């Protein structure tokens, strides 16, 4: 027997993960209120660079209750994803409050484990009580730039920006640009700059990535990711090692060594393979030059790990993001040593019933797909509990 819902379920974040949970809850008769700190849904997608497309297929990227239109093509563009999220919120008639940022989450009662709901401290001194809370503030929340020695002095006179500020190659036409970081963002920005007229593009690589084709003979790499994600890590590592020459291009002659370690072991550690959308061709043609990792800054020079010094006109740091969850709920003992939630999907952290996390993994099976699946799991659990607590791990 479940207790009737007396307070709404609050979903923090109006991105794809938050919208998916809200729609799945609404479909089960549970009132969900989405709190979005900006003035529109899909804020992070609105800020991404223009060239960006989903690396997952349209058919496997739809959220619960609404497919992506065929007109988006196989690999939906950034602008199409934004339109889809806007339509998704309208189609499901979601209750969304914009311009409200949640600063802190606390248990409604003296003991969080009692399952009495949660109090959200938000913009303007608001205190909102929820029967349950779904934190969906995003995997890529706060831009991270390493504290390289000499960085503060370099920033006074030179052009250095995080990749989150990059939109298109126009401002860099005719310039010498160093891109730092060879994840999917860094790889794609480097290729975009080379195609967009930058005079020289160098790509600083600390750890050589696995670079995969987005699709091979029509078969998307995402489907392979779905097939292998539940297999033993060692088995997948062994298979990918044997098939390495077929799966990943050899760029060692161009300054980028073959990746070391098993592909799936690295995925489990958070290193997602790079989907090739132009980088391989750009490296082979000389349009993008791999160089050693950045170690420090000295005056107007960038010092690399091999001891060389370069003086690019601009530096773009594709150095990742922080989840930045500590101010919100670091006091609740629900984060691991890296600041990531200890649970996902329909499981709540021990001692925190009714607190859920959505969208804080980056799986090889596709983030949109996994968020859609987790949204259904979370909604089922909350609905069964009468709009409040769920399964505690």
mmCIF file of C-alpha atoms in Angstrom:
data_model
loop_
_atom_site.group_PDB
_atom_site.id
_atom_site.type_symbol
_atom_site.label_atom_id
_atom_site.label_comp_id
_atom_site.label_asym_id
_atom_site.label_seq_id
_atom_site.Cartn_x
_atom_site.Cartn_y
_atom_site.Cartn_z
ATOM 1 C CA UNK A 1 0.000 0.000 0.000
ATOM 2 C CA UNK A 2 1.346 3.441 -0.895
ATOM 3 C CA UNK A 3 0.850 6.853 0.707
ATOM 4 C CA UNK A 4 -0.885 9.485 -1.459
ATOM 5 C CA UNK A 5 1.343 12.206 -2.847
ATOM 6 C CA UNK A 6 1.032 15.375 -0.727
ATOM 7 C CA UNK A 7 3.854 17.363 -2.327
ATOM 8 C CA UNK A 8 5.110 17.400 -5.915
ATOM 9 C CA UNK A 9 8.202 15.608 -7.059
ATOM 10 C CA UNK A 10 10.790 18.244 -7.866
ATOM 11 C CA UNK A 11 13.075 17.651 -10.829
ATOM 12 C CA UNK A 12 16.140 19.895 -10.762
ATOM 13 C CA UNK A 13 17.286 20.640 -14.304
ATOM 14 C CA UNK A 14 15.419 21.189 -17.554
ATOM 15 C CA UNK A 15 17.758 19.252 -19.829
ATOM 16 C CA UNK A 16 16.898 15.964 -21.572
ATOM 17 C CA UNK A 17 17.326 13.908 -18.397
ATOM 18 C CA UNK A 18 15.073 16.087 -16.275
ATOM 19 C CA UNK A 19 12.402 16.428 -18.957
ATOM 20 C CA UNK A 20 12.372 12.656 -19.505
ATOM 21 C CA UNK A 21 11.753 11.958 -15.810
ATOM 22 C CA UNK A 22 9.027 14.607 -15.601
ATOM 23 C CA UNK A 23 7.230 13.160 -18.627
ATOM 24 C CA UNK A 24 7.478 9.597 -17.298
ATOM 25 C CA UNK A 25 6.089 10.724 -13.925
ATOM 26 C CA UNK A 26 3.235 12.661 -15.528
ATOM 27 C CA UNK A 27 2.313 9.579 -17.572
ATOM 28 C CA UNK A 28 1.864 7.733 -14.247
ATOM 29 C CA UNK A 29 -0.271 10.424 -12.653
ATOM 30 C CA UNK A 30 2.470 11.853 -10.439
ATOM 31 C CA UNK A 31 2.813 15.625 -10.326
ATOM 32 C CA UNK A 32 6.343 16.671 -11.229
ATOM 33 C CA UNK A 33 7.682 20.221 -11.269
ATOM 34 C CA UNK A 34 10.847 20.933 -13.247
ATOM 35 C CA UNK A 35 13.053 23.687 -11.833
ATOM 36 C CA UNK A 36 15.347 25.203 -14.462
ATOM 37 C CA UNK A 37 17.805 27.942 -13.518
ATOM 38 C CA UNK A 38 17.934 29.514 -17.003
ATOM 39 C CA UNK A 39 15.046 30.916 -19.016
ATOM 40 C CA UNK A 40 14.483 27.887 -21.275
ATOM 41 C CA UNK A 41 14.795 24.108 -21.423
ATOM 42 C CA UNK A 42 17.852 22.481 -22.965
ATOM 43 C CA UNK A 43 20.211 25.226 -21.816
ATOM 44 C CA UNK A 44 23.408 23.221 -22.240
ATOM 45 C CA UNK A 45 22.440 22.212 -25.780
ATOM 46 C CA UNK A 46 21.780 25.825 -26.677
ATOM 47 C CA UNK A 47 25.356 26.691 -25.670
ATOM 48 C CA UNK A 48 27.122 23.951 -27.621
ATOM 49 C CA UNK A 49 29.147 24.721 -30.742
ATOM 50 C CA UNK A 50 27.208 24.933 -34.008
ATOM 51 C CA UNK A 51 28.835 21.912 -35.672
ATOM 52 C CA UNK A 52 27.800 19.461 -32.967
ATOM 53 C CA UNK A 53 25.615 16.470 -33.787
ATOM 54 C CA UNK A 54 24.522 13.604 -31.619
ATOM 55 C CA UNK A 55 26.952 10.713 -31.850
ATOM 56 C CA UNK A 56 24.006 8.403 -31.265
ATOM 57 C CA UNK A 57 21.324 7.642 -33.822
ATOM 58 C CA UNK A 58 17.980 9.387 -33.958
ATOM 59 C CA UNK A 59 16.116 6.095 -33.464
ATOM 60 C CA UNK A 60 18.012 5.318 -30.266
ATOM 61 C CA UNK A 61 17.954 8.825 -28.827
ATOM 62 C CA UNK A 62 14.264 9.585 -28.351
ATOM 63 C CA UNK A 63 12.960 10.276 -24.835
ATOM 64 C CA UNK A 64 9.872 8.560 -23.337
ATOM 65 C CA UNK A 65 6.655 9.258 -25.164
ATOM 66 C CA UNK A 66 7.968 11.137 -28.215
ATOM 67 C CA UNK A 67 10.267 9.999 -30.978
ATOM 68 C CA UNK A 68 12.680 12.280 -32.739
ATOM 69 C CA UNK A 69 11.357 13.263 -36.195
ATOM 70 C CA UNK A 70 12.779 11.490 -39.261
ATOM 71 C CA UNK A 71 13.530 14.916 -40.720
ATOM 72 C CA UNK A 72 16.425 15.207 -38.242
ATOM 73 C CA UNK A 73 18.350 12.598 -40.202
ATOM 74 C CA UNK A 74 20.392 9.803 -38.687
ATOM 75 C CA UNK A 75 22.621 12.033 -36.545
ATOM 76 C CA UNK A 76 20.536 14.952 -35.173
ATOM 77 C CA UNK A 77 22.183 18.372 -35.169
ATOM 78 C CA UNK A 78 22.480 20.562 -32.102
ATOM 79 C CA UNK A 79 19.739 22.935 -33.245
ATOM 80 C CA UNK A 80 17.407 19.993 -33.920
ATOM 81 C CA UNK A 81 18.008 18.624 -30.418
ATOM 82 C CA UNK A 82 17.049 22.007 -28.959
ATOM 83 C CA UNK A 83 13.855 22.058 -31.032
ATOM 84 C CA UNK A 84 13.086 18.503 -29.953
ATOM 85 C CA UNK A 85 13.433 19.363 -26.251
ATOM 86 C CA UNK A 86 11.176 22.395 -26.665
ATOM 87 C CA UNK A 87 8.580 20.273 -28.447
ATOM 88 C CA UNK A 88 8.951 17.510 -25.863
ATOM 89 C CA UNK A 89 8.094 19.857 -22.991
ATOM 90 C CA UNK A 90 5.098 21.212 -24.936
ATOM 91 C CA UNK A 91 3.876 17.794 -26.089
ATOM 92 C CA UNK A 92 3.837 16.389 -22.554
ATOM 93 C CA UNK A 93 2.490 19.639 -21.060
ATOM 94 C CA UNK A 94 5.236 19.608 -18.462
ATOM 95 C CA UNK A 95 5.134 21.910 -15.449
ATOM 96 C CA UNK A 96 8.357 23.895 -15.772
ATOM 97 C CA UNK A 97 9.458 26.845 -13.653
ATOM 98 C CA UNK A 98 12.359 28.763 -15.189
ATOM 99 C CA UNK A 99 14.713 31.208 -13.527
ATOM 100 C CA UNK A 100 14.846 29.193 -10.307
ATOM 101 C CA UNK A 101 18.163 27.795 -9.095
ATOM 102 C CA UNK A 102 18.313 25.337 -6.222
ATOM 103 C CA UNK A 103 21.206 26.012 -3.848
ATOM 104 C CA UNK A 104 20.816 23.266 -1.267
ATOM 105 C CA UNK A 105 18.753 20.153 -0.563
ATOM 106 C CA UNK A 106 17.923 19.060 2.973
ATOM 107 C CA UNK A 107 15.652 16.397 4.477
ATOM 108 C CA UNK A 108 12.221 17.673 5.474
ATOM 109 C CA UNK A 109 12.440 15.882 8.815
ATOM 110 C CA UNK A 110 15.173 15.559 11.397
ATOM 111 C CA UNK A 111 16.318 12.269 9.884
ATOM 112 C CA UNK A 112 16.715 11.870 6.114
ATOM 113 C CA UNK A 113 16.273 8.110 6.372
ATOM 114 C CA UNK A 114 12.726 8.585 7.689
ATOM 115 C CA UNK A 115 11.561 9.381 4.159
ATOM 116 C CA UNK A 116 9.571 12.508 5.072
ATOM 117 C CA UNK A 117 10.484 14.305 1.863
ATOM 118 C CA UNK A 118 12.961 17.007 1.001
ATOM 119 C CA UNK A 119 13.271 20.776 1.350
ATOM 120 C CA UNK A 120 14.857 22.690 -1.512
ATOM 121 C CA UNK A 121 16.431 26.091 -0.862
ATOM 122 C CA UNK A 122 16.135 28.088 -4.061
ATOM 123 C CA UNK A 123 16.385 31.509 -5.687
ATOM 124 C CA UNK A 124 14.731 34.386 -3.848
ATOM 125 C CA UNK A 125 14.699 32.638 -0.489
ATOM 126 C CA UNK A 126 12.233 30.006 -1.648
ATOM 127 C CA UNK A 127 11.784 26.877 0.481
ATOM 128 C CA UNK A 128 10.111 24.163 -1.570
ATOM 129 C CA UNK A 129 9.000 20.851 -0.087
ATOM 130 C CA UNK A 130 9.026 17.822 -2.354
ATOM 131 C CA UNK A 131 7.840 14.293 -1.740
ATOM 132 C CA UNK A 132 10.851 13.215 -3.787
ATOM 133 C CA UNK A 133 13.663 14.949 -5.658
ATOM 134 C CA UNK A 134 15.340 14.015 -8.920
ATOM 135 C CA UNK A 135 18.686 15.742 -9.442
ATOM 136 C CA UNK A 136 19.281 16.161 -13.175
ATOM 137 C CA UNK A 137 21.637 19.124 -13.289
ATOM 138 C CA UNK A 138 23.795 17.580 -15.980
ATOM 139 C CA UNK A 139 26.955 15.605 -16.593
ATOM 140 C CA UNK A 140 28.597 18.677 -18.144
ATOM 141 C CA UNK A 141 27.714 21.305 -15.551
ATOM 142 C CA UNK A 142 30.690 23.520 -14.717
ATOM 143 C CA UNK A 143 33.633 24.025 -17.114
ATOM 144 C CA UNK A 144 36.943 22.789 -15.710
ATOM 145 C CA UNK A 145 40.337 24.282 -16.563
ATOM 146 C CA UNK A 146 43.364 22.705 -14.856
ATOM 147 C CA UNK A 147 45.429 24.985 -12.644
ATOM 148 C CA UNK A 148 48.522 24.823 -14.809
ATOM 149 C CA UNK A 149 51.579 26.615 -13.387
ATOM 150 C CA UNK A 150 51.838 30.096 -14.854
ATOM 151 C CA UNK A 151 48.213 30.142 -16.043
ATOM 152 C CA UNK A 152 47.200 33.275 -14.124
ATOM 153 C CA UNK A 153 49.990 35.335 -15.656
ATOM 154 C CA UNK A 154 49.298 33.958 -19.136
ATOM 155 C CA UNK A 155 45.619 34.868 -18.907
ATOM 156 C CA UNK A 156 46.394 38.550 -18.425
ATOM 157 C CA UNK A 157 47.626 39.031 -21.977
ATOM 158 C CA UNK A 158 46.703 35.969 -24.023
ATOM 159 C CA UNK A 159 43.584 34.407 -25.537
ATOM 160 C CA UNK A 160 42.598 31.285 -23.604
ATOM 161 C CA UNK A 161 39.034 30.012 -23.277
ATOM 162 C CA UNK A 162 37.272 26.837 -22.226
ATOM 163 C CA UNK A 163 35.684 24.813 -25.024
ATOM 164 C CA UNK A 164 32.258 25.670 -23.595
ATOM 165 C CA UNK A 165 32.734 29.176 -25.005
ATOM 166 C CA UNK A 166 33.523 27.935 -28.528
ATOM 167 C CA UNK A 167 30.740 28.343 -31.099
ATOM 168 C CA UNK A 168 32.232 28.312 -34.605
ATOM 169 C CA UNK A 169 35.629 28.752 -36.300
ATOM 170 C CA UNK A 170 35.089 32.254 -37.707
ATOM 171 C CA UNK A 171 36.879 34.171 -34.919
ATOM 172 C CA UNK A 172 39.931 31.921 -35.328
ATOM 173 C CA UNK A 173 40.334 32.232 -39.098
ATOM 174 C CA UNK A 174 43.970 32.814 -40.028
ATOM 175 C CA UNK A 175 45.159 32.237 -36.447
ATOM 176 C CA UNK A 176 47.445 29.681 -34.800
ATOM 177 C CA UNK A 177 45.291 27.717 -32.335
ATOM 178 C CA UNK A 178 46.154 25.114 -29.716
ATOM 179 C CA UNK A 179 43.319 22.813 -28.631
ATOM 180 C CA UNK A 180 44.028 21.097 -25.307
ATOM 181 C CA UNK A 181 42.339 17.741 -24.776
ATOM 182 C CA UNK A 182 41.419 14.969 -27.171
ATOM 183 C CA UNK A 183 38.021 13.851 -25.984
ATOM 184 C CA UNK A 184 35.079 14.106 -28.358
ATOM 185 C CA UNK A 185 34.791 17.868 -27.849
ATOM 186 C CA UNK A 186 38.471 18.631 -28.402
ATOM 187 C CA UNK A 187 38.683 16.338 -31.422
ATOM 188 C CA UNK A 188 35.660 17.893 -33.068
ATOM 189 C CA UNK A 189 36.677 21.482 -32.361
ATOM 190 C CA UNK A 190 40.145 20.817 -33.799
ATOM 191 C CA UNK A 191 38.620 19.430 -36.993
ATOM 192 C CA UNK A 192 36.168 22.334 -37.143
ATOM 193 C CA UNK A 193 38.976 24.881 -36.832
ATOM 194 C CA UNK A 194 41.011 23.179 -39.561
ATOM 195 C CA UNK A 195 38.047 23.145 -41.929
ATOM 196 C CA UNK A 196 37.087 26.696 -40.951
ATOM 197 C CA UNK A 197 40.312 28.405 -41.983
ATOM 198 C CA UNK A 198 42.568 28.499 -38.935
ATOM 199 C CA UNK A 199 46.159 29.010 -40.073
ATOM 200 C CA UNK A 200 47.469 26.251 -37.825
ATOM 201 C CA UNK A 201 45.774 23.824 -35.459
ATOM 202 C CA UNK A 202 47.636 21.807 -32.853
ATOM 203 C CA UNK A 203 45.995 19.282 -30.558
ATOM 204 C CA UNK A 204 47.611 18.633 -27.166
ATOM 205 C CA UNK A 205 47.253 14.949 -26.233
ATOM 206 C CA UNK A 206 48.000 13.576 -22.764
ATOM 207 C CA UNK A 207 46.500 10.110 -23.189
ATOM 208 C CA UNK A 208 45.941 8.749 -26.694
ATOM 209 C CA UNK A 209 42.223 7.939 -27.113
ATOM 210 C CA UNK A 210 40.461 5.123 -28.849
ATOM 211 C CA UNK A 211 39.062 6.655 -32.022
ATOM 212 C CA UNK A 212 36.106 4.818 -33.542
ATOM 213 C CA UNK A 213 34.066 5.303 -36.664
ATOM 214 C CA UNK A 214 30.583 6.570 -35.897
ATOM 215 C CA UNK A 215 29.283 3.793 -38.129
ATOM 216 C CA UNK A 216 30.870 0.952 -40.091
ATOM 217 C CA UNK A 217 29.078 -0.425 -43.152
ATOM 218 C CA UNK A 218 25.908 1.197 -41.839
ATOM 219 C CA UNK A 219 26.243 -0.331 -38.351
ATOM 220 C CA UNK A 220 26.448 2.421 -35.665
ATOM 221 C CA UNK A 221 29.101 2.006 -32.994
ATOM 222 C CA UNK A 222 26.347 2.811 -30.499
ATOM 223 C CA UNK A 223 24.682 -0.536 -31.225
ATOM 224 C CA UNK A 224 27.946 -2.314 -30.523
ATOM 225 C CA UNK A 225 28.122 -0.403 -27.251
ATOM 226 C CA UNK A 226 24.643 -1.626 -26.345
ATOM 227 C CA UNK A 227 25.575 -5.228 -27.125
ATOM 228 C CA UNK A 228 28.796 -5.322 -25.104
ATOM 229 C CA UNK A 229 27.995 -3.098 -22.106
ATOM 230 C CA UNK A 230 26.860 -6.013 -19.934
ATOM 231 C CA UNK A 231 29.657 -8.378 -20.949
ATOM 232 C CA UNK A 232 32.676 -8.911 -18.654
ATOM 233 C CA UNK A 233 35.144 -6.047 -18.941
ATOM 234 C CA UNK A 234 38.104 -8.360 -19.590
ATOM 235 C CA UNK A 235 36.271 -10.112 -22.405
ATOM 236 C CA UNK A 236 35.431 -6.860 -24.180
ATOM 237 C CA UNK A 237 38.988 -5.606 -23.663
ATOM 238 C CA UNK A 238 40.322 -8.821 -25.202
ATOM 239 C CA UNK A 239 38.016 -8.610 -28.198
ATOM 240 C CA UNK A 240 38.804 -4.968 -28.887
ATOM 241 C CA UNK A 241 42.539 -5.630 -28.514
ATOM 242 C CA UNK A 242 42.375 -8.406 -31.119
ATOM 243 C CA UNK A 243 40.297 -6.241 -33.447
ATOM 244 C CA UNK A 244 42.284 -3.094 -32.691
ATOM 245 C CA UNK A 245 43.773 -2.605 -36.170
ATOM 246 C CA UNK A 246 40.290 -2.851 -37.682
ATOM 247 C CA UNK A 247 38.509 -0.715 -35.076
ATOM 248 C CA UNK A 248 40.909 2.181 -34.597
ATOM 249 C CA UNK A 249 43.061 4.043 -37.137
ATOM 250 C CA UNK A 250 46.824 4.043 -36.698
ATOM 251 C CA UNK A 251 47.963 7.648 -36.331
ATOM 252 C CA UNK A 252 51.315 6.886 -34.714
ATOM 253 C CA UNK A 253 53.184 8.160 -37.776
ATOM 254 C CA UNK A 254 51.510 11.537 -37.232
ATOM 255 C CA UNK A 255 52.430 11.966 -33.575
ATOM 256 C CA UNK A 256 49.496 10.235 -31.902
ATOM 257 C CA UNK A 257 50.424 6.803 -30.521
ATOM 258 C CA UNK A 258 48.035 3.909 -30.371
ATOM 259 C CA UNK A 259 45.963 3.877 -27.182
ATOM 260 C CA UNK A 260 47.168 1.757 -24.286
ATOM 261 C CA UNK A 261 44.947 -0.336 -22.025
ATOM 262 C CA UNK A 262 41.682 -2.086 -22.739
ATOM 263 C CA UNK A 263 38.959 -0.054 -24.399
ATOM 264 C CA UNK A 264 36.198 -1.094 -22.013
ATOM 265 C CA UNK A 265 38.387 -0.763 -18.919
ATOM 266 C CA UNK A 266 38.969 2.828 -19.914
ATOM 267 C CA UNK A 267 35.265 3.375 -20.524
ATOM 268 C CA UNK A 268 34.519 2.167 -17.000
ATOM 269 C CA UNK A 269 37.018 4.738 -15.746
ATOM 270 C CA UNK A 270 35.192 7.495 -17.643
ATOM 271 C CA UNK A 271 37.266 7.649 -20.857
ATOM 272 C CA UNK A 272 34.706 7.430 -23.657
ATOM 273 C CA UNK A 273 36.079 6.610 -27.143
ATOM 274 C CA UNK A 274 36.258 9.458 -29.623
ATOM 275 C CA UNK A 275 33.772 9.255 -32.480
ATOM 276 C CA UNK A 276 35.577 10.251 -35.657
ATOM 277 C CA UNK A 277 33.769 13.104 -37.377
ATOM 278 C CA UNK A 278 36.765 14.500 -39.247
ATOM 279 C CA UNK A 279 39.756 14.289 -36.916
ATOM 280 C CA UNK A 280 41.473 11.300 -38.559
ATOM 281 C CA UNK A 281 41.422 12.883 -42.009
ATOM 282 C CA UNK A 282 42.592 16.209 -40.579
ATOM 283 C CA UNK A 283 45.542 14.581 -38.790
ATOM 284 C CA UNK A 284 46.560 12.547 -41.824
ATOM 285 C CA UNK A 285 46.434 15.620 -44.064
ATOM 286 C CA UNK A 286 48.481 17.686 -41.629
ATOM 287 C CA UNK A 287 45.628 20.122 -40.979
ATOM 288 C CA UNK A 288 45.674 19.109 -37.295
ATOM 289 C CA UNK A 289 49.023 18.404 -35.600
ATOM 290 C CA UNK A 290 49.074 16.261 -32.434
ATOM 291 C CA UNK A 291 51.529 17.569 -29.830
ATOM 292 C CA UNK A 292 52.458 16.632 -26.268
ATOM 293 C CA UNK A 293 50.291 17.517 -23.291
ATOM 294 C CA UNK A 294 50.381 20.971 -21.730
ATOM 295 C CA UNK A 295 52.544 21.140 -18.599
ATOM 296 C CA UNK A 296 52.660 24.848 -17.812
ATOM 297 C CA UNK A 297 52.687 28.420 -19.105
ATOM 298 C CA UNK A 298 55.719 30.681 -19.115
ATOM 299 C CA UNK A 299 55.231 34.255 -20.219
ATOM 300 C CA UNK A 300 53.634 34.071 -23.663
ATOM 301 C CA UNK A 301 54.716 30.455 -24.193
ATOM 302 C CA UNK A 302 52.938 27.179 -23.617
ATOM 303 C CA UNK A 303 55.322 24.544 -22.242
ATOM 304 C CA UNK A 304 54.588 20.991 -23.362
ATOM 305 C CA UNK A 305 55.370 17.694 -21.637
ATOM 306 C CA UNK A 306 58.217 16.931 -24.056
ATOM 307 C CA UNK A 307 59.926 20.199 -23.116
ATOM 308 C CA UNK A 308 59.018 22.077 -26.277
ATOM 309 C CA UNK A 309 57.617 25.614 -26.118
ATOM 310 C CA UNK A 310 55.012 27.008 -28.478
ATOM 311 C CA UNK A 311 53.359 30.416 -28.778
ATOM 312 C CA UNK A 312 49.874 29.968 -30.290
ATOM 313 C CA UNK A 313 47.621 32.947 -30.896
ATOM 314 C CA UNK A 314 44.803 31.261 -28.972
ATOM 315 C CA UNK A 315 44.265 28.291 -26.674
ATOM 316 C CA UNK A 316 40.995 26.372 -26.385
ATOM 317 C CA UNK A 317 40.838 24.147 -23.305
ATOM 318 C CA UNK A 318 38.650 21.103 -24.024
ATOM 319 C CA UNK A 319 39.427 19.868 -20.534
ATOM 320 C CA UNK A 320 36.039 18.675 -19.385
ATOM 321 C CA UNK A 321 33.490 19.627 -16.768
ATOM 322 C CA UNK A 322 32.723 19.218 -13.092
ATOM 323 C CA UNK A 323 29.404 17.839 -11.851
ATOM 324 C CA UNK A 324 29.537 20.569 -9.144
ATOM 325 C CA UNK A 325 27.118 18.764 -6.833
ATOM 326 C CA UNK A 326 28.957 19.428 -3.570
ATOM 327 C CA UNK A 327 27.247 22.764 -2.702
ATOM 328 C CA UNK A 328 23.856 21.247 -3.458
ATOM 329 C CA UNK A 329 24.089 18.032 -1.469
ATOM 330 C CA UNK A 330 27.668 17.331 -0.430
ATOM 331 C CA UNK A 331 26.517 17.359 3.203
ATOM 332 C CA UNK A 332 24.229 14.354 2.628
ATOM 333 C CA UNK A 333 26.956 11.719 2.061
ATOM 334 C CA UNK A 334 25.514 10.764 -1.320
ATOM 335 C CA UNK A 335 28.593 11.481 -3.487
ATOM 336 C CA UNK A 336 31.684 9.400 -4.119
ATOM 337 C CA UNK A 337 35.291 10.545 -3.911
ATOM 338 C CA UNK A 338 35.072 12.159 -7.357
ATOM 339 C CA UNK A 339 31.938 14.107 -6.521
ATOM 340 C CA UNK A 340 29.599 11.848 -8.481
ATOM 341 C CA UNK A 341 26.361 10.303 -7.177
ATOM 342 C CA UNK A 342 26.802 6.907 -5.539
ATOM 343 C CA UNK A 343 23.596 5.641 -7.186
ATOM 344 C CA UNK A 344 21.696 6.090 -10.429
ATOM 345 C CA UNK A 345 18.288 5.261 -11.830
ATOM 346 C CA UNK A 346 15.666 3.883 -9.449
ATOM 347 C CA UNK A 347 18.056 3.379 -6.530
ATOM 348 C CA UNK A 348 18.408 5.949 -3.775
ATOM 349 C CA UNK A 349 21.553 6.360 -1.687
ATOM 350 C CA UNK A 350 21.558 4.640 1.687
ATOM 351 C CA UNK A 351 19.823 6.861 4.214
ATOM 352 C CA UNK A 352 18.316 9.128 1.553
ATOM 353 C CA UNK A 353 15.006 7.624 0.377
ATOM 354 C CA UNK A 354 13.268 9.686 -2.271
ATOM 355 C CA UNK A 355 16.486 11.217 -3.653
ATOM 356 C CA UNK A 356 17.303 10.177 -7.212
ATOM 357 C CA UNK A 357 19.991 11.039 -9.738
ATOM 358 C CA UNK A 358 19.551 11.202 -13.485
ATOM 359 C CA UNK A 359 22.082 11.701 -16.276
ATOM 360 C CA UNK A 360 25.390 11.504 -14.400
ATOM 361 C CA UNK A 361 26.906 8.705 -16.459
ATOM 362 C CA UNK A 362 28.381 8.793 -19.949
ATOM 363 C CA UNK A 363 27.791 5.252 -21.279
ATOM 364 C CA UNK A 364 28.970 3.864 -24.600
ATOM 365 C CA UNK A 365 25.383 2.773 -25.233
ATOM 366 C CA UNK A 366 24.331 6.417 -25.576
ATOM 367 C CA UNK A 367 23.483 9.035 -22.963
ATOM 368 C CA UNK A 368 20.024 9.892 -24.342
ATOM 369 C CA UNK A 369 19.105 6.210 -24.507
ATOM 370 C CA UNK A 370 20.214 5.528 -20.946
ATOM 371 C CA UNK A 371 18.489 8.659 -19.627
ATOM 372 C CA UNK A 372 15.252 7.505 -21.270
ATOM 373 C CA UNK A 373 15.541 4.076 -19.634
ATOM 374 C CA UNK A 374 16.449 5.521 -16.234
ATOM 375 C CA UNK A 375 13.569 8.006 -16.443
ATOM 376 C CA UNK A 376 11.082 5.137 -16.752
ATOM 377 C CA UNK A 377 12.721 3.255 -13.870
ATOM 378 C CA UNK A 378 12.681 6.300 -11.590
ATOM 379 C CA UNK A 379 9.084 7.114 -12.455
ATOM 380 C CA UNK A 380 7.907 3.549 -11.814
ATOM 381 C CA UNK A 381 9.598 3.490 -8.425
ATOM 382 C CA UNK A 382 8.210 6.859 -7.348
ATOM 383 C CA UNK A 383 4.704 6.005 -8.561
ATOM 384 C CA UNK A 384 4.718 2.723 -6.641
ATOM 385 C CA UNK A 385 5.791 4.574 -3.512
ATOM 386 C CA UNK A 386 2.951 7.068 -3.836
ATOM 387 C CA UNK A 387 5.161 9.856 -5.149
ATOM 388 C CA UNK A 388 7.822 9.634 -2.483
ATOM 389 C CA UNK A 389 10.545 7.206 -1.518
ATOM 390 C CA UNK A 390 11.948 4.330 -3.489
ATOM 391 C CA UNK A 391 14.386 1.457 -3.312
ATOM 392 C CA UNK A 392 17.321 2.264 -1.056
ATOM 393 C CA UNK A 393 20.691 0.755 -1.915
#
